Coordinates of C-alpha atoms and ligand atoms in Angstrom, one line a residue:
X785 CA -34.2 -78.8 -107.7
X786 CA -38.0 -78.7 -107.8
X787 CA -39.5 -75.8 -109.5
X788 CA -42.1 -74.1 -107.6
X789 CA -44.2 -71.7 -109.9
X790 CA -45.8 -69.3 -106.9
X791 CA -44.6 -67.5 -104.0
X792 CA -45.3 -68.4 -100.4
X793 CA -46.7 -65.3 -98.2
X794 CA -46.4 -65.1 -94.7
X795 CA -45.7 -62.8 -91.9
X796 CA -42.2 -63.3 -90.5
X797 CA -42.4 -61.4 -87.2
X798 CA -43.3 -57.9 -87.9
X799 CA -42.4 -58.3 -91.7
X800 CA -44.4 -59.3 -94.7
X801 CA -42.7 -62.0 -96.6
X802 CA -42.9 -63.6 -100.0
X803 CA -40.5 -66.2 -101.0
X804 CA -39.9 -68.4 -103.7
X805 CA -37.8 -70.9 -101.5
X806 CA -39.0 -74.8 -102.3
X807 CA -41.8 -75.5 -100.0
X808 CA -39.9 -78.2 -98.2
X809 CA -37.3 -75.8 -96.9
X810 CA -37.2 -75.9 -93.1
X811 CA -38.4 -72.9 -91.1
X812 CA -35.2 -73.3 -89.4
X813 CA -33.0 -73.1 -92.3
X814 CA -35.1 -70.3 -93.9
X815 CA -35.1 -68.1 -90.6
X816 CA -31.3 -68.8 -90.1
X817 CA -29.7 -69.0 -93.6
X818 CA -32.2 -66.8 -95.7
X819 CA -32.9 -64.2 -93.1
X820 CA -29.9 -64.2 -90.8
X821 CA -32.2 -64.7 -87.7
X822 CA -29.8 -66.6 -85.9
X823 CA -31.6 -66.6 -82.5
X824 CA -33.6 -69.8 -83.4
X825 CA -30.9 -72.3 -82.6
X826 CA -30.1 -75.6 -84.5
X827 CA -29.7 -78.2 -82.1
X828 CA -30.7 -82.0 -82.6
X829 CA -32.8 -81.4 -86.0
X830 CA -34.8 -84.2 -84.8
X831 CA -37.4 -82.5 -82.6
X832 CA -36.1 -83.7 -79.4
X833 CA -34.3 -80.5 -78.0
X834 CA -36.7 -77.5 -78.6
X835 CA -33.7 -75.1 -79.4
X836 CA -35.3 -74.3 -82.8
X837 CA -38.8 -73.6 -81.2
X838 CA -40.9 -70.7 -82.8
X839 CA -44.7 -70.0 -82.5
X840 CA -47.0 -70.2 -85.4
X841 CA -50.1 -68.3 -85.6
X842 CA -52.8 -69.2 -87.8
X843 CA -56.6 -68.0 -88.5
X844 CA -59.1 -70.2 -87.4
X845 CA -62.5 -70.5 -89.5
X846 CA -64.0 -67.5 -87.2
X847 CA -61.0 -65.5 -88.4
X848 CA -59.6 -65.6 -84.8
X849 CA -55.8 -66.0 -84.3
X850 CA -54.5 -68.8 -82.6
X851 CA -50.6 -69.2 -81.7
X852 CA -49.0 -72.6 -81.1
X853 CA -45.2 -73.6 -80.5
X854 CA -43.6 -75.6 -83.3
X855 CA -40.1 -77.2 -83.8
X856 CA -38.8 -75.3 -86.9
X857 CA -36.6 -78.0 -87.5
X858 CA -39.4 -80.2 -88.7
X859 CA -41.6 -77.4 -90.2
X860 CA -41.7 -77.0 -94.0
X861 CA -41.9 -73.5 -94.9
X862 CA -44.8 -74.1 -97.6
X863 CA -47.0 -74.7 -94.8
X864 CA -46.5 -71.0 -93.8
X865 CA -48.6 -69.6 -96.5
X866 CA -51.0 -67.2 -94.9
X867 CA -49.6 -67.6 -91.3
X868 CA -47.7 -65.9 -88.8
X869 CA -44.0 -67.1 -88.0
X870 CA -42.8 -65.8 -84.6
X871 CA -39.0 -66.1 -83.9
X872 CA -37.3 -65.2 -80.8
X873 CA -36.5 -61.9 -82.7
X874 CA -40.1 -61.4 -83.0
X875 CA -40.6 -61.3 -79.1
X876 CA -37.9 -58.7 -78.7
X877 CA -38.9 -55.2 -77.3
X878 CA -36.9 -52.1 -76.1
X879 CA -36.7 -53.6 -72.7
X880 CA -36.7 -57.4 -71.8
X881 CA -40.0 -59.1 -71.9
X882 CA -41.1 -60.4 -68.4
X883 CA -40.1 -64.2 -69.5
X884 CA -36.8 -62.9 -70.6
X885 CA -36.1 -60.9 -67.5
X886 CA -37.2 -63.8 -65.3
X887 CA -34.6 -66.0 -67.1
X888 CA -32.0 -63.3 -66.0
X889 CA -33.3 -62.9 -62.4
X890 CA -33.7 -66.6 -61.9
X891 CA -30.1 -67.6 -63.4
X892 CA -32.2 -69.7 -66.1
X893 CA -29.5 -69.5 -68.4
X894 CA -25.8 -70.5 -68.7
X895 CA -24.1 -71.2 -72.1
X896 CA -27.5 -69.9 -73.6
X897 CA -27.9 -72.3 -76.3
X898 CA -31.4 -73.6 -75.3
X899 CA -32.5 -70.2 -73.9
X900 CA -34.1 -68.5 -77.0
X901 CA -36.2 -71.8 -77.3
X902 CA -37.1 -71.8 -73.6
X903 CA -38.0 -68.0 -73.9
X904 CA -40.3 -68.8 -77.0
X905 CA -41.8 -72.0 -75.6
X906 CA -42.8 -70.0 -72.2
X907 CA -44.1 -67.3 -74.2
X908 CA -46.2 -69.6 -76.2
X909 CA -47.5 -71.0 -73.0
X910 CA -48.7 -67.5 -71.9
X911 CA -50.3 -66.9 -75.3
X912 CA -52.6 -70.1 -75.0
X913 CA -55.7 -69.6 -73.0
X914 CA -55.8 -73.3 -72.2
X915 CA -52.9 -73.5 -70.0
X916 CA -53.1 -72.7 -66.4
X917 CA -51.2 -69.9 -65.1
X918 CA -49.1 -71.8 -62.6
X919 CA -46.0 -74.3 -62.7
X920 CA -48.2 -77.1 -64.3
X921 CA -48.7 -74.7 -67.1
X922 CA -44.9 -73.9 -67.3
X923 CA -44.0 -77.3 -67.1
X924 CA -46.6 -78.1 -70.1
X925 CA -45.1 -75.0 -72.1
X926 CA -41.5 -76.2 -71.8
X927 CA -42.2 -80.0 -72.2
X928 CA -40.2 -80.1 -75.6
X929 CA -37.2 -78.3 -74.2
X930 CA -33.9 -79.6 -73.1
X931 CA -31.1 -77.8 -71.2
X932 CA -27.8 -79.8 -70.6
X933 CA -26.1 -77.0 -68.2
X934 CA -28.4 -75.0 -66.0
X935 CA -30.5 -77.5 -64.7
X936 CA -34.3 -77.1 -64.8
X937 CA -35.0 -75.6 -61.3
X938 CA -34.1 -72.1 -62.4
X939 CA -35.7 -72.2 -65.5
X940 CA -38.9 -73.6 -64.1
X941 CA -38.7 -70.8 -61.3
X942 CA -38.3 -68.2 -64.4
X943 CA -41.6 -69.5 -65.7
X944 CA -43.4 -69.3 -62.8
X945 CA -41.8 -65.6 -62.0
X946 CA -43.1 -64.6 -65.4
X947 CA -46.5 -66.0 -64.6
X948 CA -46.9 -64.1 -61.3
X949 CA -45.8 -60.7 -63.0
X950 CA -48.3 -61.1 -65.5
X951 CA -51.5 -63.2 -64.2
X952 CA -53.3 -60.3 -63.0
X953 CA -53.3 -58.6 -66.3
X954 CA -54.2 -61.7 -68.6
X955 CA -57.5 -62.5 -69.7
X956 CA -58.7 -65.6 -71.2
X957 CA -60.8 -64.2 -74.2
X958 CA -57.9 -62.6 -75.9
X959 CA -54.7 -63.5 -74.5
X960 CA -52.5 -62.4 -77.0
X961 CA -53.8 -58.8 -76.5
X962 CA -53.6 -58.8 -72.9
X963 CA -50.0 -59.7 -73.2
X964 CA -49.5 -56.6 -75.6
X965 CA -51.2 -54.4 -73.2
X966 CA -49.1 -55.9 -70.4
X967 CA -45.8 -55.4 -72.4
X968 CA -45.1 -58.8 -72.6
X969 CA -45.4 -59.0 -76.3
X970 CA -44.6 -56.3 -79.0
X971 CA -47.4 -54.0 -80.1
X972 CA -47.2 -55.4 -83.9
X973 CA -49.1 -58.2 -82.6
X974 CA -52.3 -56.5 -82.5
X975 CA -52.4 -55.9 -86.1
X976 CA -51.5 -59.3 -87.4
X977 CA -55.0 -60.9 -87.7
X978 CA -56.0 -58.3 -90.2
X979 CA -52.7 -58.6 -92.0
X980 CA -53.1 -61.9 -92.4
X981 CA -56.5 -61.9 -93.6
X982 CA -55.1 -59.7 -96.9
X983 CA -53.0 -62.9 -97.7
X984 CA -55.8 -65.3 -97.3
X985 CA -58.3 -62.9 -99.2
X986 CA -62.3 -63.2 -98.9
X987 CA -62.3 -67.1 -98.8
X988 CA -60.5 -67.0 -95.8
X989 CA -58.1 -69.8 -96.9
X990 CA -55.2 -69.5 -99.0
X991 CA -56.0 -69.3 -102.5
X992 CA -56.3 -72.5 -104.8
X993 CA -53.5 -71.7 -106.9
X994 CA -51.5 -71.8 -104.0
X995 CA -51.9 -75.4 -103.5
X996 CA -48.7 -76.3 -102.2
X997 CA -47.6 -79.3 -104.4
X998 CA -44.2 -78.8 -105.8
X999 CA -44.7 -81.5 -108.4
X1000 CA -42.7 -80.4 -111.5
X1001 CA -43.6 -83.2 -113.7
X1002 CA -40.3 -84.9 -113.6
X1003 CA -39.7 -88.4 -112.4
X1004 CA -38.6 -87.9 -108.9
X1005 CA -39.9 -89.6 -105.8
X1006 CA -42.3 -87.6 -104.0
X1007 CA -43.0 -87.5 -100.6
X1008 CA -46.2 -87.0 -98.7
X1009 CA -45.7 -84.8 -95.8
X1010 CA -48.5 -84.3 -93.2
X1011 CA -46.9 -82.9 -89.7
X1012 CA -43.5 -84.0 -91.2
X1013 CA -42.3 -85.2 -87.7
X1014 CA -41.5 -88.3 -88.8
X1015 CA -40.3 -87.7 -92.2
X1016 CA -37.9 -84.9 -91.7
X1017 CA -36.2 -86.9 -89.1
X1018 CA -35.8 -89.8 -91.5
X1019 CA -35.4 -87.8 -94.8
X1020 CA -34.4 -84.2 -93.5
X1021 CA -31.4 -83.7 -95.8
X1022 CA -33.5 -84.7 -99.0
X1023 CA -36.8 -82.9 -98.4
X1024 CA -35.9 -79.3 -98.6
X1025 CA -35.4 -80.0 -102.4
X1026 CA -37.4 -82.7 -102.9
X1027 CA -40.9 -83.4 -104.9
X1028 CA -42.9 -82.7 -101.7
X1029 CA -46.8 -82.9 -101.3
X1030 CA -47.7 -81.0 -98.3
X1031 CA -51.2 -82.3 -97.0
X1032 CA -51.3 -79.1 -95.1
X1033 CA -51.8 -77.1 -98.2
X1034 CA -54.1 -74.2 -96.9
X1035 CA -57.4 -76.4 -97.0
X1036 CA -58.8 -76.2 -93.5
X1037 CA -59.0 -79.3 -91.0
X1038 CA -62.6 -79.5 -90.1
X1039 CA -64.0 -80.7 -86.7
X1040 CA -64.4 -84.4 -86.3
X1041 CA -68.2 -85.4 -87.1
X1042 CA -70.7 -87.8 -86.1
X1043 CA -71.9 -89.5 -89.4
X1044 CA -73.9 -92.9 -89.7
X1045 CA -73.0 -93.9 -86.3
X1046 CA -69.1 -93.4 -86.7
X1047 CA -66.9 -90.6 -85.4
X1048 CA -65.2 -89.4 -88.5
X1049 CA -62.3 -87.1 -88.8
X1050 CA -59.4 -85.6 -91.2
X1051 CA -56.5 -87.7 -91.0
X1052 CA -54.5 -84.6 -90.8
X1053 CA -55.7 -83.8 -87.6
X1054 CA -53.0 -83.3 -84.9
X1055 CA -52.8 -85.1 -81.6
X1056 CA -53.6 -81.6 -80.0
X1057 CA -56.6 -80.7 -81.9
X1058 CA -57.9 -84.3 -81.4
X1059 CA -57.5 -84.0 -77.5
X1060 CA -59.4 -80.7 -77.5
X1061 CA -62.2 -81.6 -79.7
X1062 CA -65.7 -81.9 -77.7
X1063 CA -67.1 -84.9 -79.9
X1064 CA -63.8 -86.6 -79.1
X1065 CA -63.8 -85.9 -75.4
X1066 CA -67.1 -87.1 -75.2
X1067 CA -65.9 -90.5 -76.3
X1068 CA -62.2 -90.2 -74.7
X1069 CA -62.5 -88.2 -71.8
X1070 CA -58.8 -89.2 -70.7
X1071 CA -57.3 -88.1 -74.1
X1072 CA -55.4 -85.0 -72.5
X1073 CA -54.2 -87.2 -70.1
X1074 CA -52.9 -89.5 -72.6
X1075 CA -51.6 -86.7 -74.7
X1076 CA -49.4 -85.6 -71.6
X1077 CA -47.6 -89.2 -72.3
X1078 CA -47.1 -88.5 -76.2
X1079 CA -44.0 -86.7 -77.2
X1080 CA -44.2 -82.8 -76.1
X1081 CA -46.4 -80.0 -76.6
X1082 CA -44.5 -78.5 -79.8
X1083 CA -44.6 -82.0 -81.3
X1084 CA -48.2 -82.7 -80.7
X1085 CA -49.3 -79.6 -82.4
X1086 CA -47.5 -81.0 -85.6
X1087 CA -47.9 -84.9 -85.3
X1088 CA -51.0 -86.0 -87.3
X1089 CA -52.9 -89.1 -86.6
X1090 CA -52.7 -90.2 -90.1
X1091 CA -49.0 -89.6 -90.3
X1092 CA -48.9 -91.8 -87.0
X1093 CA -50.9 -94.6 -88.8
X1094 CA -48.6 -94.3 -92.0
X1095 CA -45.2 -94.2 -90.4
X1096 CA -46.2 -97.8 -89.3
X1097 CA -44.0 -97.5 -86.2
X1098 CA -44.6 -100.6 -84.1
X1099 CA -44.9 -98.3 -81.1
X1100 CA -47.0 -95.7 -82.7
X1101 CA -49.1 -94.4 -79.7
X1102 CA -52.2 -93.2 -81.6
X1103 CA -52.1 -96.6 -83.7
X1104 CA -52.4 -98.6 -80.8
X1105 CA -55.5 -96.4 -79.6
X1106 CA -57.1 -96.6 -83.1
X1107 CA -56.5 -100.3 -83.3
X1108 CA -58.5 -100.8 -80.2
X1109 CA -61.3 -98.4 -81.4
X1110 CA -61.9 -100.3 -84.7
X1111 CA -60.6 -97.7 -86.7
X1112 CA -61.3 -97.5 -90.5
X1113 CA -59.2 -95.6 -93.0
X1114 CA -60.6 -93.9 -96.2
X1115 CA -57.7 -93.9 -98.8
X1116 CA -57.9 -91.6 -101.6
X1117 CA -55.9 -92.4 -104.9
X1118 CA -54.4 -90.1 -107.6
X1119 CA -57.8 -90.4 -109.7
X1120 CA -59.7 -89.4 -106.7
X1121 CA -61.4 -92.9 -106.4
X1122 CA -61.6 -93.8 -102.5
X1123 CA -61.7 -97.0 -100.7
X1124 CA -62.2 -97.8 -97.1
X1125 CA -59.8 -100.1 -95.2
X1126 CA -60.2 -101.4 -91.7
X1127 CA -57.0 -100.3 -89.6
X1128 CA -56.2 -103.8 -88.6
X1129 CA -56.0 -105.0 -92.2
X1130 CA -53.7 -102.1 -93.1
X1131 CA -50.3 -103.3 -91.9
X1132 CA -48.8 -106.2 -94.2
X1133 CA -45.5 -106.4 -92.5
X1134 CA -42.6 -104.2 -90.9
X1135 CA -43.4 -100.8 -92.4
X1136 CA -45.5 -102.5 -95.3
X1137 CA -48.8 -100.9 -95.8
X1138 CA -52.1 -102.0 -97.8
X1139 CA -51.8 -98.6 -99.7
X1140 CA -50.2 -97.8 -103.1
X1141 CA -47.4 -95.2 -102.8
X1142 CA -49.6 -92.3 -104.3
X1143 CA -52.7 -93.1 -102.0
X1144 CA -53.5 -90.5 -99.3
X1145 CA -55.3 -91.6 -96.2
X1146 CA -57.9 -89.2 -96.1
X1147 CA -60.0 -89.6 -93.4
X1148 CA -60.3 -91.8 -90.3
X1149 CA -63.4 -93.1 -88.6
X1150 CA -64.4 -95.3 -85.6
X1151 CA -67.7 -96.6 -84.5
X1152 CA -69.3 -94.0 -82.0
X1153 CA -70.1 -95.6 -78.6
X1154 CA -71.1 -94.7 -75.1
X1155 CA -71.6 -96.3 -71.6
X1156 CA -71.2 -99.2 -70.7
X1157 CA -68.4 -99.3 -73.4
X1158 CA -65.2 -98.0 -72.0
X1159 CA -61.7 -97.5 -73.2
X1160 CA -58.2 -97.2 -71.8
X1161 CA -54.8 -96.5 -73.2
X1162 CA -51.4 -97.4 -71.3
X1163 CA -47.9 -96.7 -72.2
X1164 CA -44.5 -97.5 -70.7
X1165 CA -41.4 -95.5 -71.5
X1166 CA -38.2 -94.6 -70.2
X1167 CA -39.0 -91.0 -69.5
X1168 CA -42.3 -89.3 -69.0
X1169 CA -42.2 -86.6 -71.7
X1170 CA -40.5 -86.6 -74.9
X1171 CA -40.3 -90.3 -75.2
X1172 CA -41.6 -93.2 -77.3
X1173 CA -43.1 -96.2 -75.8
X1174 CA -41.4 -99.4 -75.0
X1175 CA -44.7 -101.0 -74.9
X1176 CA -48.2 -99.6 -75.5
X1177 CA -51.6 -101.1 -74.9
X1178 CA -55.3 -100.0 -75.4
X1179 CA -58.4 -101.6 -75.2
X1180 CA -62.3 -100.9 -75.7
X1181 CA -64.7 -103.2 -73.6
X1182 CA -68.2 -103.5 -73.0
X1183 CA -69.8 -105.5 -70.0
X1184 CA -73.4 -106.5 -70.0
X1185 CA -75.2 -108.6 -67.6
X1186 CA -71.5 -109.7 -65.8
X1187 CA -70.2 -110.6 -69.3
X1188 CA -67.6 -109.2 -71.7
X1189 CA -70.1 -108.6 -74.7
X1190 CA -67.6 -106.8 -76.8
X1191 CA -63.7 -106.7 -76.5
X1192 CA -60.8 -105.2 -78.6
X1193 CA -57.3 -105.3 -77.2
X1194 CA -54.4 -103.7 -79.2
X1195 CA -50.4 -103.5 -78.2
X1196 CA -47.7 -101.8 -79.6
X1197 CA -43.8 -102.7 -79.3
X1198 CA -44.3 -106.5 -79.4
X1199 CA -44.3 -107.1 -83.0
X1200 CA -43.3 -105.8 -86.4
X1201 CA -46.5 -104.0 -86.6
X1202 CA -48.9 -102.4 -84.3
X1203 CA -50.9 -105.3 -83.2
X1204 CA -54.5 -106.0 -82.9
X1205 CA -55.1 -109.0 -80.5
X1206 CA -57.8 -110.7 -82.4
X1207 CA -57.4 -114.1 -80.7
X1208 CA -57.3 -112.9 -77.0
X1209 CA -60.3 -110.5 -77.8
X1210 CA -62.3 -113.4 -79.1
X1211 CA -61.3 -115.4 -76.3
X1212 CA -62.8 -113.0 -73.9
X1213 CA -66.0 -112.3 -75.5
X1214 CA -69.0 -113.9 -73.7
X1215 CA -66.8 -114.8 -70.8
X1216 CA -67.9 -113.6 -67.0
X1217 CA -65.9 -110.5 -65.8
X1218 CA -63.8 -112.3 -63.5
X1219 CA -60.1 -112.5 -63.0
X1220 CA -60.1 -115.9 -63.9
X1221 CA -61.7 -115.0 -67.5
X1222 CA -58.9 -112.2 -67.9
X1223 CA -56.0 -114.8 -66.9
X1224 CA -57.4 -117.1 -69.5
X1225 CA -57.5 -114.0 -72.2
X1226 CA -53.8 -113.0 -71.4
X1227 CA -52.6 -116.6 -71.8
X1228 CA -54.2 -116.5 -75.5
X1229 CA -52.8 -112.9 -75.9
X1230 CA -49.2 -114.0 -75.0
X1231 CA -49.2 -116.6 -77.9
X1232 CA -50.2 -113.9 -80.5
X1233 CA -46.7 -112.1 -80.5
X1234 CA -43.1 -112.6 -80.2
X1235 CA -41.3 -109.3 -79.1
X1236 CA -37.6 -108.6 -80.2
X1237 CA -35.2 -107.3 -77.7
X1238 CA -33.9 -103.6 -78.6
X1239 CA -32.5 -100.6 -76.9
X1240 CA -35.9 -100.0 -75.2
X1241 CA -36.0 -103.2 -73.5
X1242 CA -35.1 -107.1 -73.8
X1243 CA -37.8 -109.3 -75.4
X1244 CA -38.6 -110.9 -72.0
X1245 CA -39.2 -107.4 -70.4
X1246 CA -41.4 -106.4 -73.3
X1247 CA -43.6 -109.7 -72.7
X1248 CA -43.9 -108.8 -69.0
X1249 CA -44.7 -105.3 -69.6
X1250 CA -47.1 -106.6 -72.3
X1251 CA -48.5 -108.8 -69.7
X1252 CA -48.8 -106.2 -67.0
X1253 CA -50.5 -103.5 -69.2
X1254 CA -53.2 -105.9 -70.4
X1255 CA -54.0 -106.4 -66.7
X1256 CA -53.9 -102.6 -65.8
X1257 CA -56.7 -102.2 -68.4
X1258 CA -59.0 -104.3 -66.0
X1259 CA -57.9 -102.8 -62.9
X1260 CA -58.7 -99.5 -64.0
X1261 CA -62.0 -100.0 -65.8
X1262 CA -63.5 -102.4 -63.4
X1263 CA -62.0 -101.7 -59.8
X1264 CA -65.0 -102.5 -57.7
X1265 CA -65.7 -105.8 -59.7
X1266 CA -62.2 -107.4 -60.0
X1267 CA -59.5 -107.2 -56.7
X1268 CA -56.1 -106.1 -57.4
X1269 CA -55.2 -109.3 -55.4
X1270 CA -57.0 -111.5 -57.7
X1271 CA -56.1 -109.7 -60.9
X1272 CA -52.2 -109.7 -60.2
X1273 CA -51.9 -113.2 -58.4
X1274 CA -50.4 -114.9 -61.4
X1275 CA -47.5 -112.5 -61.4
X1276 CA -46.6 -113.1 -57.9
Ligands
LIG20 C1 -39.3 -85.6 -80.7 C2 -40.4 -86.9 -81.1 C3 -41.1 -87.3 -80.3 C4 -42.0 -88.3 -80.9 N1 -42.9 -88.9 -79.9 C5 -43.8 -89.8 -80.2 C6 -44.7 -90.4 -79.0 O1 -44.5 -90.1 -77.9 N2 -45.6 -91.3 -79.6 C7 -45.8 -91.7 -81.0 O2 -46.5 -92.2 -81.6 N3 -44.8 -90.7 -81.9 C8 -43.9 -90.0 -81.6 N4 -43.2 -89.4 -82.6 C9 -43.3 -89.7 -84.1 C10 -44.3 -88.9 -84.7 O3 -44.4 -87.5 -84.2 C11 -45.6 -89.3 -84.9 O4 -45.5 -90.7 -85.5 C12 -46.6 -88.6 -85.7 O5 -48.0 -89.0 -85.7 C13 -46.3 -88.4 -87.3 O6 -47.1 -87.6 -87.8 P1 -47.0 -86.6 -88.9 O7 -47.9 -86.2 -89.4 O8 -45.7 -85.7 -88.3 O9 -46.0 -87.6 -90.1 P2 -45.4 -87.1 -91.4 O10 -43.9 -87.1 -90.9 O11 -45.8 -86.2 -92.1 O12 -45.5 -88.5 -92.1 C14 -45.2 -89.8 -91.6 C15 -45.2 -90.9 -92.9 O13 -46.6 -91.1 -93.2 C16 -46.9 -90.5 -94.5 N5 -48.1 -89.9 -94.4 C17 -48.4 -89.1 -93.3 N6 -49.7 -88.5 -93.6 C18 -50.2 -89.6 -94.6 C19 -51.5 -89.8 -95.2 N7 -52.5 -88.7 -94.5 N8 -51.7 -90.3 -96.2 C20 -50.8 -91.1 -96.5 N9 -49.5 -90.9 -96.1 C21 -49.2 -89.9 -95.0 C22 -45.6 -89.8 -94.8 O14 -45.5 -89.8 -96.3 C23 -44.6 -90.5 -94.2 O15 -44.1 -91.3 -94.6 C24 -42.2 -88.6 -82.1 C25 -41.6 -87.9 -82.9 C26 -40.6 -86.8 -82.6 C27 -39.7 -86.3 -83.8
LIG21 S1 -33.3 -78.8 -83.5 FE1 -33.9 -79.7 -81.7 S2 -35.8 -79.8 -81.6 FE2 -35.4 -78.8 -83.3
LIG22 S1 -28.1 -73.2 -71.1 FE1 -26.6 -74.1 -72.0 S2 -27.9 -75.9 -72.8 FE2 -29.3 -74.7 -71.5

């Protein structure tokens, strides 16, 4: 058992809590086993079903509280220091909330196992001012929830009914307060920000002595956890009592910055935060649409880009995009020494990294760009939501005077590692913007990888997908110059 010499303080629903539980303990296990809050259900314990969904409130740099949904089955309790953890019990009032009532009215529950997760997710959707108050917003909110018996039509209808009951009463400035006033959230929510500030103290962040490294000096393997969405799926049984290093230890994640011509950001940045940032949106305006195809809302509020890169999955979505963006990693060792590694030199083989075990990817950067440089990212998976890619593809291209001046192509799902297509990229540079040069480039690309067949598709299918996705980049980015007929001629 790891010794951990300070307590984790947070607010659980309406209760101030201080616990000595090991920091790697799952919020799900803490709620159910330590606190007997059994409304939060344990389903898959892999982030897939949403039965364990909770809402976590965190103060931002301005002292404003923001609530986001998370799967408690992949959430280490050590990260909750100074935050507000809301389980289904924390949403209960004397009467049913409008969301709970709508689930009853619309027949949105049968066996009921998934129901708390849906209610929590829909409530989180109402609390998030960025989600539209319509069916699209409902679908976004419940994108991480599965139901095996009711079917989704009544559940969706319940979400829409709750919105219709509340829409006129909700404002975008302080959604939580307006939900309290509309009787959709318990009154105690009003005082949470001030209560959290007392845990945080004057600095606004958890105190240094609260740095949540559970290292006990013994020689046991240590696990570096960022969002935990990969690690808990792989090592879920070990982590609660293991020597964990929580990267999200209270140190705030700043916004991406433009430094020396590069966009630089903290490797702990989540997919959700990345797609909201104005500097990122200036470079990647399609990022929110890409995000819609990546995991689910409660997963994206946890998944970090550094974790995506270090997990080294051949189909990692963000990694594929980062390869095309020519990303570079800044690694930090135990002695504080830093070194930079281009992402395309980071993968040495299947899950083998150009990184010492103790090194942490501290930040990620990519060269800033503007028109005429353009980017595209594509993904094919078996389901639109909550699915990993069969093949993914990304490109960064610049055309000047009718010729490709800069080409960066990346593919995922076709090799042991995420793949930068160096030969194909070089082959296209200097060539005219024409279907014939693209076909020649793709012929070179097809020689750069040998996919393996697996449950997501045969090797032949993946080769076909890779070719198709590479073509799609050019169809989307240069529709006025290259006709679809010419582009897809070799596939006919
Ligand atoms: C239900 C579900 C759906 C998913 N869907 C997708 C999807 O659609 N697309 C996709 O690409 N992925 C998907 N994933 C995988 C996962 O969410 C991502 O890979 C995510 O980016 C991992 O980030 P994390 O912060 O959670 O990593 P963690 O689990 O914290 O860490 C992953 C690995 O990287 C190491 N690590 C993490 N951060 C650092 C760092 N800064 N420095 C050094 N080492 C580090 C950890 O030690 C660990 O070995 C899904 C996962 C689940 C459970
Ligand atoms: S138990 Fe299924 S997502 Fe957590
Ligand atoms: S009501 Fe049974 S799983 Fe949804």
